[in-house]
XYZ file of C-alpha atoms in Angstrom:
110
model
C -21.691 72.404 51.662
C -23.834 73.992 54.382
C -24.055 70.783 56.404
C -20.335 70.177 55.953
C -19.264 73.650 57.084
C -21.636 73.578 60.038
C -19.420 70.774 61.346
C -16.007 71.455 59.831
C -13.816 74.565 59.988
C -11.324 74.470 57.106
C -8.112 76.362 57.812
C -4.606 76.560 56.361
C -1.395 77.117 58.292
C -0.437 79.682 55.659
C -3.350 80.484 53.341
C -1.211 82.236 50.718
C 1.159 80.934 48.067
C 4.908 81.442 48.196
C 6.500 81.937 44.810
C 9.518 83.572 43.252
C 7.484 84.277 40.131
C 8.367 81.081 38.325
C 7.922 78.297 40.859
C 5.907 77.503 43.951
C 7.392 76.621 47.353
C 5.784 74.974 50.369
C 5.822 77.200 53.442
C 7.513 74.509 55.503
C 10.398 74.211 53.033
C 11.274 77.888 52.604
C 13.211 78.260 55.843
C 12.560 81.999 55.938
C 11.989 83.342 59.454
C 9.357 85.808 58.203
C 7.324 82.935 56.749
C 7.580 80.990 60.001
C 6.394 84.095 61.890
C 3.386 84.393 59.559
C 2.472 80.778 60.251
C 2.843 81.325 64.011
C 0.618 84.426 63.857
C -1.976 82.445 61.915
C -1.818 79.647 64.498
C -2.278 82.174 67.313
C -5.403 83.426 65.547
C -6.660 79.863 65.171
C -6.056 79.254 68.878
C -8.290 82.220 69.711
C -11.271 80.485 68.083
C -13.460 78.033 69.957
C -12.487 74.521 68.935
C -14.417 71.300 68.853
C -11.657 69.095 70.162
C -10.121 67.707 66.972
C -7.486 69.097 64.622
C -7.026 67.362 61.276
C -3.721 67.979 59.531
C -3.699 67.444 55.777
C -0.366 65.880 55.008
C 1.443 63.184 56.937
C 5.001 64.189 56.080
C 6.808 67.520 56.256
C 3.628 69.567 56.799
C 2.651 67.477 59.837
C 6.204 67.612 61.192
C 6.362 71.397 60.775
C 3.033 71.933 62.535
C 3.976 69.598 65.397
C 7.005 71.782 66.133
C 5.145 75.102 66.258
C 4.810 76.876 69.603
C 1.563 75.943 71.329
C 1.077 72.630 69.531
C -1.533 71.006 69.790
C -3.136 74.466 70.075
C -5.734 73.484 72.643
C -7.101 70.534 70.686
C -7.729 67.261 72.503
C -6.973 65.138 69.470
C -4.786 65.553 66.392
C -5.173 63.354 63.325
C -3.077 63.551 60.155
C -4.433 62.372 56.815
C -2.524 61.968 53.555
C -2.497 64.970 51.230
C -5.056 64.659 48.400
C -2.414 65.403 45.744
C -0.294 62.512 47.028
C -3.316 60.222 46.993
C -4.241 61.156 43.431
C -0.662 60.952 42.124
C 0.583 57.844 43.871
C -2.314 55.918 45.408
C -5.379 56.548 43.309
C -6.153 52.828 43.163
C -6.765 52.932 46.945
C -8.870 56.095 46.903
C -11.803 54.514 48.784
C -9.480 53.736 51.705
C -8.390 57.378 51.859
C -11.948 58.669 51.534
C -12.799 56.546 54.578
C -9.798 58.025 56.454
C -11.018 61.539 55.689
C -14.577 60.712 56.725
C -13.400 59.281 60.026
C -11.045 62.210 60.632
C -13.788 64.780 60.176
C -16.487 62.518 61.623
C -18.814 62.403 58.634
């Protein structure tokens, strides 16, 4: 872990869960302006950090699309790479897991 985190900064667009008490919702599907503002504030914080030139987005669908439309995108990064979400890989493409592991390794340059 030490070697990994010396090279990789893990961050979430909204590092909290959204729930109504019985079910979970993705931040990009809620449509609530307050949630969007929280994401934007989090992105502004991220932009204040020194970056290493590459942003890796986990999720190639709605999450990627949401992030691409945020103010300031690509947030000062020289390169943006999207990789499939691990849950999607494990649910629908587990037989190709080595291919996705290679994609992750290349994305984070391990």
